[in-house]
Amino acid sequence: MSMEKVYLKDYEKPVYELSTIDLEFNLDDTKTLVKSKMKVKRLGSENQALVLDADEVELKAIFLEGEELHESEYELTSNSLTLHNLPKSFTLEIHNYINPEANTALDGLYKSSGIFCTQNEPEGFRRITYFLDRPDVMAVYTTKIIADKKKYPILLSNGNLFEKGDLSDGKHYAIWKDPFPKPSYLYALVAGDLGVVNDSFKTMSDKDIELNIYCDKGNESKCSFAMESLKNSMKWDEERFGREYDLDIYNIVAVDSFNMGAMENKGLNIFNSHYVLADSDTATDTNFMGIESVIGHEYFHNWTGNRITCRDWFQLTLKEGLTVFRDQEFSSDLNSRAVQRISDVKALRERQFVEDASPTSHPIKPESYIQINNFYTATIYEKGAEVIRMIHTLLGEENFRAAMDLYFETFDGQAVRTEDFIWAMQEKSPFNLEQFKLWYSQSGTPELDISSVYDKKSKTFKVTIKQCFLSPVNTEQKPYFFPFKIALLDNKAQELNLILENNSSQILLDKNILIISKEEETFVFKDVDATPLMSFNQNFSAPVKVHTSYSLDEYAFLMANDKDEFNRFEASQTLASMVLHKIIDAVESDLPMSLSPIFVSAFDKVLKDMDLDLSLKADMLTLPSVSMLMQDRKVLDVEAIYIAKNFVKRELVRELGADIKGQYISLINTKEYSLDSKEMSKRKLKNTLLTYLGALKDSGVVKAQYDNSNNMTDRLTALSVLANSRENAKIDALTDFYERYKDNTLVMNKYLAVIASSELKETPANVLKLLDDEIFDIKVPNLVRSLIGSFARNALHFHAVNGKGYKFVADKVIELDKLNPQIASGLSGVFKDYSRLNDNARNLMKKELEKILSTKDLSKNVYEIVSKILV
Ligand SMILES: [Zn+2]
């Protein structure tokens, strides 16, 4: 296997076209026979060789125009099949075997928990049969599946069902035809003994679509929220984007063993059951919202991804950034826009900002990769969505919709590039987007320095915004072009009218948006009567970090008064971070800790503000996470961060405990569980307050919530708080939880995560014990992520000074790499803080990283990540 890089600049058009492919599967656990019959046409003038991709497939026979080829007539390697001297057009038939049961990588066709299913994005199809496995080769697929009727009564593939029937020996078959040409990564097949929930949807042109969600038998009742979300998605895409569904059937299948969240295969989405199955007893509010968003995401791909797909994998953000933007808008339209924005930005910061500050930082459109599987990243997805959001802000909703219509109209049925998308946007944009394109090619989170001067005499307020370039991998960066939403507040928190001294066209002043394009630029506002305070980057108009010289009081003012709800949250987090970093500094220098009264009073004000949206209030009362705080430390002292955070919690409870408890009690609800957004907000605030009450000596309140809760949201929060306490109530609750849910693997994921995330010193021992528990199976990615992944993200234990955390995770990376390289490389990303560790920790981690790299037969996936970190 080569560790060579693939470069975007080396892209060449395919020299052959495969216009149709007829597949036949004879399903067998260990020896499935795949027959594929393709119509092939040479596109180039020269008679170039046809090189088909392959991985772990066993060739049985090849027929050219019906004639079987002798092995001297082709070249076969483990990763390719090459044919020379071919006619201009011909039919090629290939028969090969694959072993679905041995496929623990869960890539291609695999069998798990009695179900055959596929995952082909990005390069899984070559693990099914020999093919030009690249997204710009689009073919019309017909699939015949033959299987044992009793074991696999349900046989599914893409498109519409064409025919089904019985065969001899207890077998049966189904033929599926997908009329839309598609790339191989969108191909799907499922066979199993599954339960199903049916429904239907009438489209805007009165077409009835059959909707089915398949799951393990017995779980049908847990599919209703997913079905509702699917219908909402179909309706929303018609209303907001004018997009209608195009096949007669839309099928979703939920499986337990899946590497990703879900996959948008044409007409046959395959989902991690985590994003389908839910009821109040087993799923949290966050799980329900996650289902709505992922069901929407995969559905929206039908137009942004399937109908218009990517020319090559460097274009991945073309479909992902855009579709994440669409699913974020869907969730915003259905729920609270401000709360959705806060949750999206939180996720961006927790995942993408960290990635962009690490050795694996890359632009949303990377120039090279060793293993494309490693590029399904927060950068391609979440930062990609922020880039689309900036375009949306610059164009405005109406122009953006017109530009999207143009994009669909122009490129439907094609495999295109991000440049083609920008072209459509440019056609309807009031701004020249040339400089904006740098967002696609430059990596790193842009940082801004903001300074301001008020001049009493001229009544002007001068704001200087400077772009600083601190990318870890690319130092020769050019200034970005972006929208920057601001407001100037007077001392009574009234917003001033913005009047610029030199009104330039590069400003959307009616929307309070400045257009930033230079390395340094100054905006002079006139008719300003007294020094104002600027609220900046409102609603997070650009994905940047901003540095100011604002005082704690100024942030407290914004936290209490900003009209932009997102920015009130933002100010709360900045204020808390400033206070926390001071305490962390004190811990590191062995100085006494003290909590700023300005923060306590700002926190108190929010707590007592009864007009605030409860969900926003919960967000504002949440302290920045350990991983957020870690981002701003030059040298990591993880323990100091935990000490500081726990100190702040204790101090807040000491000072405001009575109010916190009083409000907590007022939010207790004994009514039936409801997903009404008001009820969800109430629960969110109640549970945020409960995490503070966990700092009380007596955990009675927490245990009472655990015992009395009628839903998973409340029960799980109480359990996580208890899992960090030293009392007996903890043992009781954990035992009860395990016994109550041990047969439900989705709930056991939560249990494993709670234990692996605990700060208590027995956590590493508990994790080791759970590896041998009957509920754990290292072959199931969800379980690995919950137990091993949560432990690896538990900074306190991962960065233990004895190096045992590093060793444990490194050993698991090596073990997993043999089974599932994709999951192993995902896990290996936790070593990314390597360069910021102190000498002792760095030496310990280095030893482990070198151990991984020297492992025999290491996958490209893990090699690429670890070698980047160790540079
Ligand atoms: Zn996607």
GROMACS .gro file of C-alpha atoms in nm, residues 595-602 655:
model
    9
  595LEU     CA    1  -1.353   3.490   4.160
  596SER     CA    2  -1.422   3.835   4.017
  597PRO     CA    3  -1.733   3.996   4.171
  598ILE     CA    4  -1.810   4.145   3.828
  599PHE     CA    5  -1.864   3.794   3.694
  600VAL     CA    6  -2.071   3.685   3.992
  601SER     CA    7  -2.295   3.986   3.952
  602ALA     CA    8  -2.331   3.938   3.574
  655GLU     CA    9  -2.275   3.290   4.659
   0.00000   0.00000   0.00000
